[in-house]
mmCIF file with all atom_site columns, C-alpha atoms in Angstrom:
data_model
loop_
_atom_site.group_PDB
_atom_site.id
_atom_site.type_symbol
_atom_site.label_atom_id
_atom_site.label_alt_id
_atom_site.label_comp_id
_atom_site.label_asym_id
_atom_site.label_entity_id
_atom_site.label_seq_id
_atom_site.pdbx_PDB_ins_code
_atom_site.Cartn_x
_atom_site.Cartn_y
_atom_site.Cartn_z
_atom_site.occupancy
_atom_site.B_iso_or_equiv
_atom_site.pdbx_formal_charge
_atom_site.auth_seq_id
_atom_site.auth_comp_id
_atom_site.auth_asym_id
_atom_site.auth_atom_id
_atom_site.pdbx_PDB_model_num
ATOM 1  C CA . MET A 1 1  ? 0.000   0.000  0.000   1.00 0.00 ? 1  MET A CA 1
ATOM 2  C CA . SER A 1 2  ? 1.389   3.385  -0.994  1.00 0.00 ? 2  SER A CA 1
ATOM 3  C CA . ASN A 1 3  ? 1.484   6.428  1.264   1.00 0.00 ? 3  ASN A CA 1
ATOM 4  C CA . ARG A 1 4  ? 1.422   8.759  -1.731  1.00 0.00 ? 4  ARG A CA 1
ATOM 5  C CA . HIS A 1 5  ? -1.544  11.021 -2.350  1.00 0.00 ? 5  HIS A CA 1
ATOM 6  C CA . SER A 1 6  ? -2.899  11.753 -5.770  1.00 0.00 ? 6  SER A CA 1
ATOM 7  C CA . TRP A 1 7  ? -1.672  15.008 -7.344  1.00 0.00 ? 7  TRP A CA 1
ATOM 8  C CA . ALA A 1 8  ? -5.097  16.562 -6.777  1.00 0.00 ? 8  ALA A CA 1
ATOM 9  C CA . GLU A 1 9  ? -4.675  16.226 -3.018  1.00 0.00 ? 9  GLU A CA 1
ATOM 10 C CA . ASP A 1 10 ? -1.321  17.990 -3.024  1.00 0.00 ? 10 ASP A CA 1
ATOM 11 C CA . PHE A 1 11 ? -2.264  21.379 -4.475  1.00 0.00 ? 11 PHE A CA 1
ATOM 12 C CA . VAL A 1 12 ? -5.125  23.554 -5.621  1.00 0.00 ? 12 VAL A CA 1
ATOM 13 C CA . ALA A 1 13 ? -5.650  22.828 -9.316  1.00 0.00 ? 13 ALA A CA 1
ATOM 14 C CA . GLY A 1 14 ? -7.765  25.930 -9.936  1.00 0.00 ? 14 GLY A CA 1
ATOM 15 C CA . PHE A 1 15 ? -10.558 28.155 -8.745  1.00 0.00 ? 15 PHE A CA 1
ATOM 16 C CA . VAL A 1 16 ? -13.541 30.114 -9.984  1.00 0.00 ? 16 VAL A CA 1
ATOM 17 C CA . THR A 1 17 ? -15.085 33.205 -8.393  1.00 0.00 ? 17 THR A CA 1
ATOM 18 C CA . MET A 1 18 ? -18.791 33.932 -8.696  1.00 0.00 ? 18 MET A CA 1
ATOM 19 C CA . ALA A 1 19 ? -21.000 36.945 -8.101  1.00 0.00 ? 19 ALA A CA 1
ATOM 20 C CA . THR A 1 20 ? -24.137 38.450 -9.558  1.00 0.00 ? 20 THR A CA 1
ATOM 21 C CA . ARG A 1 21 ? -24.190 41.209 -12.146 1.00 0.00 ? 21 ARG A CA 1
ATOM 22 C CA . ARG A 1 22 ? -26.906 42.977 -14.104 1.00 0.00 ? 22 ARG A CA 1
ATOM 23 C CA . HIS A 1 23 ? -26.882 41.954 -17.779 1.00 0.00 ? 23 HIS A CA 1
ATOM 24 C CA . PHE A 1 24 ? -27.364 44.687 -20.395 1.00 0.00 ? 24 PHE A CA 1
ATOM 25 C CA . THR A 1 25 ? -30.919 43.345 -20.816 1.00 0.00 ? 25 THR A CA 1
ATOM 26 C CA . GLY A 1 26 ? -31.632 44.232 -17.177 1.00 0.00 ? 26 GLY A CA 1
ATOM 27 C CA . GLN A 1 27 ? -31.714 40.603 -16.038 1.00 0.00 ? 27 GLN A CA 1
ATOM 28 C CA . VAL A 1 28 ? -29.491 39.625 -13.107 1.00 0.00 ? 28 VAL A CA 1
ATOM 29 C CA . ASP A 1 29 ? -26.920 37.004 -14.128 1.00 0.00 ? 29 ASP A CA 1
ATOM 30 C CA . ALA A 1 30 ? -24.349 34.841 -12.457 1.00 0.00 ? 30 ALA A CA 1
ATOM 31 C CA . TYR A 1 31 ? -20.989 36.417 -13.230 1.00 0.00 ? 31 TYR A CA 1
ATOM 32 C CA . ILE A 1 32 ? -17.646 34.634 -13.358 1.00 0.00 ? 32 ILE A CA 1
ATOM 33 C CA . GLY A 1 33 ? -15.071 37.094 -12.100 1.00 0.00 ? 33 GLY A CA 1
ATOM 34 C CA . GLU A 1 34 ? -12.079 34.793 -12.436 1.00 0.00 ? 34 GLU A CA 1
ATOM 35 C CA . LEU A 1 35 ? -11.379 31.307 -13.715 1.00 0.00 ? 35 LEU A CA 1
ATOM 36 C CA . VAL A 1 36 ? -7.856  30.143 -12.991 1.00 0.00 ? 36 VAL A CA 1
ATOM 37 C CA . VAL A 1 37 ? -6.310  26.754 -13.710 1.00 0.00 ? 37 VAL A CA 1
ATOM 38 C CA . ARG A 1 38 ? -2.852  26.056 -12.364 1.00 0.00 ? 38 ARG A CA 1
ATOM 39 C CA . ALA A 1 39 ? -0.083  25.470 -14.901 1.00 0.00 ? 39 ALA A CA 1
ATOM 40 C CA . GLY A 1 40 ? 0.433   21.727 -15.063 1.00 0.00 ? 40 GLY A CA 1
ATOM 41 C CA . ALA A 1 41 ? -3.271  21.079 -14.437 1.00 0.00 ? 41 ALA A CA 1
ATOM 42 C CA . GLU A 1 42 ? -4.394  22.401 -17.810 1.00 0.00 ? 42 GLU A CA 1
ATOM 43 C CA . ARG A 1 43 ? -6.160  20.307 -20.441 1.00 0.00 ? 43 ARG A CA 1
ATOM 44 C CA . ILE A 1 44 ? -7.226  17.583 -18.011 1.00 0.00 ? 44 ILE A CA 1
ATOM 45 C CA . GLY A 1 45 ? -10.756 18.820 -17.286 1.00 0.00 ? 45 GLY A CA 1
ATOM 46 C CA . VAL A 1 46 ? -10.156 21.204 -14.381 1.00 0.00 ? 46 VAL A CA 1
ATOM 47 C CA . GLY A 1 47 ? -11.495 24.244 -16.249 1.00 0.00 ? 47 GLY A CA 1
ATOM 48 C CA . ARG A 1 48 ? -14.528 22.342 -17.472 1.00 0.00 ? 48 ARG A CA 1
ATOM 49 C CA . ALA A 1 49 ? -15.233 21.078 -13.934 1.00 0.00 ? 49 ALA A CA 1
ATOM 50 C CA . LEU A 1 50 ? -14.968 24.628 -12.568 1.00 0.00 ? 50 LEU A CA 1
ATOM 51 C CA . MET A 1 51 ? -17.336 25.916 -15.262 1.00 0.00 ? 51 MET A CA 1
ATOM 52 C CA . ASN A 1 52 ? -19.791 23.131 -14.381 1.00 0.00 ? 52 ASN A CA 1
ATOM 53 C CA . ALA A 1 53 ? -19.550 24.195 -10.730 1.00 0.00 ? 53 ALA A CA 1
ATOM 54 C CA . ALA A 1 54 ? -20.176 27.819 -11.733 1.00 0.00 ? 54 ALA A CA 1
ATOM 55 C CA . GLU A 1 55 ? -23.278 26.836 -13.683 1.00 0.00 ? 55 GLU A CA 1
ATOM 56 C CA . SER A 1 56 ? -24.497 24.736 -10.744 1.00 0.00 ? 56 SER A CA 1
ATOM 57 C CA . TRP A 1 57 ? -24.013 27.761 -8.474  1.00 0.00 ? 57 TRP A CA 1
ATOM 58 C CA . ALA A 1 58 ? -26.084 29.842 -10.898 1.00 0.00 ? 58 ALA A CA 1
ATOM 59 C CA . ARG A 1 59 ? -28.905 27.289 -10.929 1.00 0.00 ? 59 ARG A CA 1
ATOM 60 C CA . ALA A 1 60 ? -28.850 27.006 -7.125  1.00 0.00 ? 60 ALA A CA 1
ATOM 61 C CA . HIS A 1 61 ? -29.269 30.800 -6.919  1.00 0.00 ? 61 HIS A CA 1
ATOM 62 C CA . GLY A 1 62 ? -32.151 30.859 -9.389  1.00 0.00 ? 62 GLY A CA 1
ATOM 63 C CA . LEU A 1 63 ? -30.107 32.586 -12.092 1.00 0.00 ? 63 LEU A CA 1
ATOM 64 C CA . ARG A 1 64 ? -30.716 31.713 -15.735 1.00 0.00 ? 64 ARG A CA 1
ATOM 65 C CA . ARG A 1 65 ? -27.566 33.051 -17.414 1.00 0.00 ? 65 ARG A CA 1
ATOM 66 C CA . VAL A 1 66 ? -23.831 32.969 -16.716 1.00 0.00 ? 66 VAL A CA 1
ATOM 67 C CA . THR A 1 67 ? -21.687 35.793 -18.061 1.00 0.00 ? 67 THR A CA 1
ATOM 68 C CA . LEU A 1 68 ? -17.949 36.417 -18.049 1.00 0.00 ? 68 LEU A CA 1
ATOM 69 C CA . GLU A 1 69 ? -15.349 38.610 -19.695 1.00 0.00 ? 69 GLU A CA 1
ATOM 70 C CA . THR A 1 70 ? -11.983 37.833 -21.227 1.00 0.00 ? 70 THR A CA 1
ATOM 71 C CA . GLY A 1 71 ? -9.495  39.760 -23.295 1.00 0.00 ? 71 GLY A CA 1
ATOM 72 C CA . ALA A 1 72 ? -9.988  39.993 -27.054 1.00 0.00 ? 72 ALA A CA 1
ATOM 73 C CA . ALA A 1 73 ? -6.423  38.766 -27.586 1.00 0.00 ? 73 ALA A CA 1
ATOM 74 C CA . ASN A 1 74 ? -6.915  35.749 -25.305 1.00 0.00 ? 74 ASN A CA 1
ATOM 75 C CA . VAL A 1 75 ? -7.713  33.380 -28.168 1.00 0.00 ? 75 VAL A CA 1
ATOM 76 C CA . ARG A 1 76 ? -7.177  30.284 -26.036 1.00 0.00 ? 76 ARG A CA 1
ATOM 77 C CA . ALA A 1 77 ? -9.726  31.343 -23.412 1.00 0.00 ? 77 ALA A CA 1
ATOM 78 C CA . ARG A 1 78 ? -12.230 32.512 -26.021 1.00 0.00 ? 78 ARG A CA 1
ATOM 79 C CA . SER A 1 79 ? -11.971 29.154 -27.782 1.00 0.00 ? 79 SER A CA 1
ATOM 80 C CA . PHE A 1 80 ? -12.425 27.312 -24.461 1.00 0.00 ? 80 PHE A CA 1
ATOM 81 C CA . TYR A 1 81 ? -15.580 29.259 -23.594 1.00 0.00 ? 81 TYR A CA 1
ATOM 82 C CA . GLN A 1 82 ? -17.012 28.954 -27.106 1.00 0.00 ? 82 GLN A CA 1
ATOM 83 C CA . GLY A 1 83 ? -16.453 25.191 -26.897 1.00 0.00 ? 83 GLY A CA 1
ATOM 84 C CA . LEU A 1 84 ? -18.656 25.191 -23.791 1.00 0.00 ? 84 LEU A CA 1
ATOM 85 C CA . GLY A 1 85 ? -21.432 27.028 -25.638 1.00 0.00 ? 85 GLY A CA 1
ATOM 86 C CA . TYR A 1 86 ? -20.683 30.608 -24.567 1.00 0.00 ? 86 TYR A CA 1
ATOM 87 C CA . ALA A 1 87 ? -21.299 33.277 -27.217 1.00 0.00 ? 87 ALA A CA 1
ATOM 88 C CA . GLU A 1 88 ? -19.677 36.682 -27.489 1.00 0.00 ? 88 GLU A CA 1
ATOM 89 C CA . GLU A 1 89 ? -22.224 39.483 -26.949 1.00 0.00 ? 89 GLU A CA 1
ATOM 90 C CA . GLU A 1 90 ? -20.377 42.761 -26.499 1.00 0.00 ? 90 GLU A CA 1
ATOM 91 C CA . VAL A 1 91 ? -17.304 44.523 -27.735 1.00 0.00 ? 91 VAL A CA 1
ATOM 92 C CA . ARG A 1 92 ? -15.596 46.949 -25.355 1.00 0.00 ? 92 ARG A CA 1
ATOM 93 C CA . LEU A 1 93 ? -13.333 49.590 -26.845 1.00 0.00 ? 93 LEU A CA 1
ATOM 94 C CA . SER A 1 94 ? -10.717 51.516 -24.887 1.00 0.00 ? 94 SER A CA 1
ATOM 95 C CA . ARG A 1 95 ? -7.933  53.993 -25.469 1.00 0.00 ? 95 ARG A CA 1
ATOM 96 C CA . PRO A 1 96 ? -5.395  55.396 -23.056 1.00 0.00 ? 96 PRO A CA 1
ATOM 97 C CA . VAL A 1 97 ? -5.650  59.129 -22.453 1.00 0.00 ? 97 VAL A CA 1
ATOM 98 C CA . SER A 1 98 ? -2.332  60.940 -22.414 1.00 0.00 ? 98 SER A CA 1
ATOM 99 C CA . ASP A 1 99 ? -1.560  63.723 -19.955 1.00 0.00 ? 99 ASP A CA 1
#
């Protein structure tokens, strides 16, 4: 019998933060503030499991939509979310203002 623990017992593989936020339609949504998966724990289902947990949290709170934001240049994250059925709704534009 081995005394070793599985890798999942040795460190936090990732986390997701949840809150509520008003959607542009006026409806209150579940909002994912952060989704983080530890390097070395990527591409093994951690992100998907965290997203499932986020959606379960939304259902448990009577919310019908989950929203999140990511950077336009973050192609990897955008592809991940689109693969889970998330659709892009808004485009935010910004420009630094010089002194």
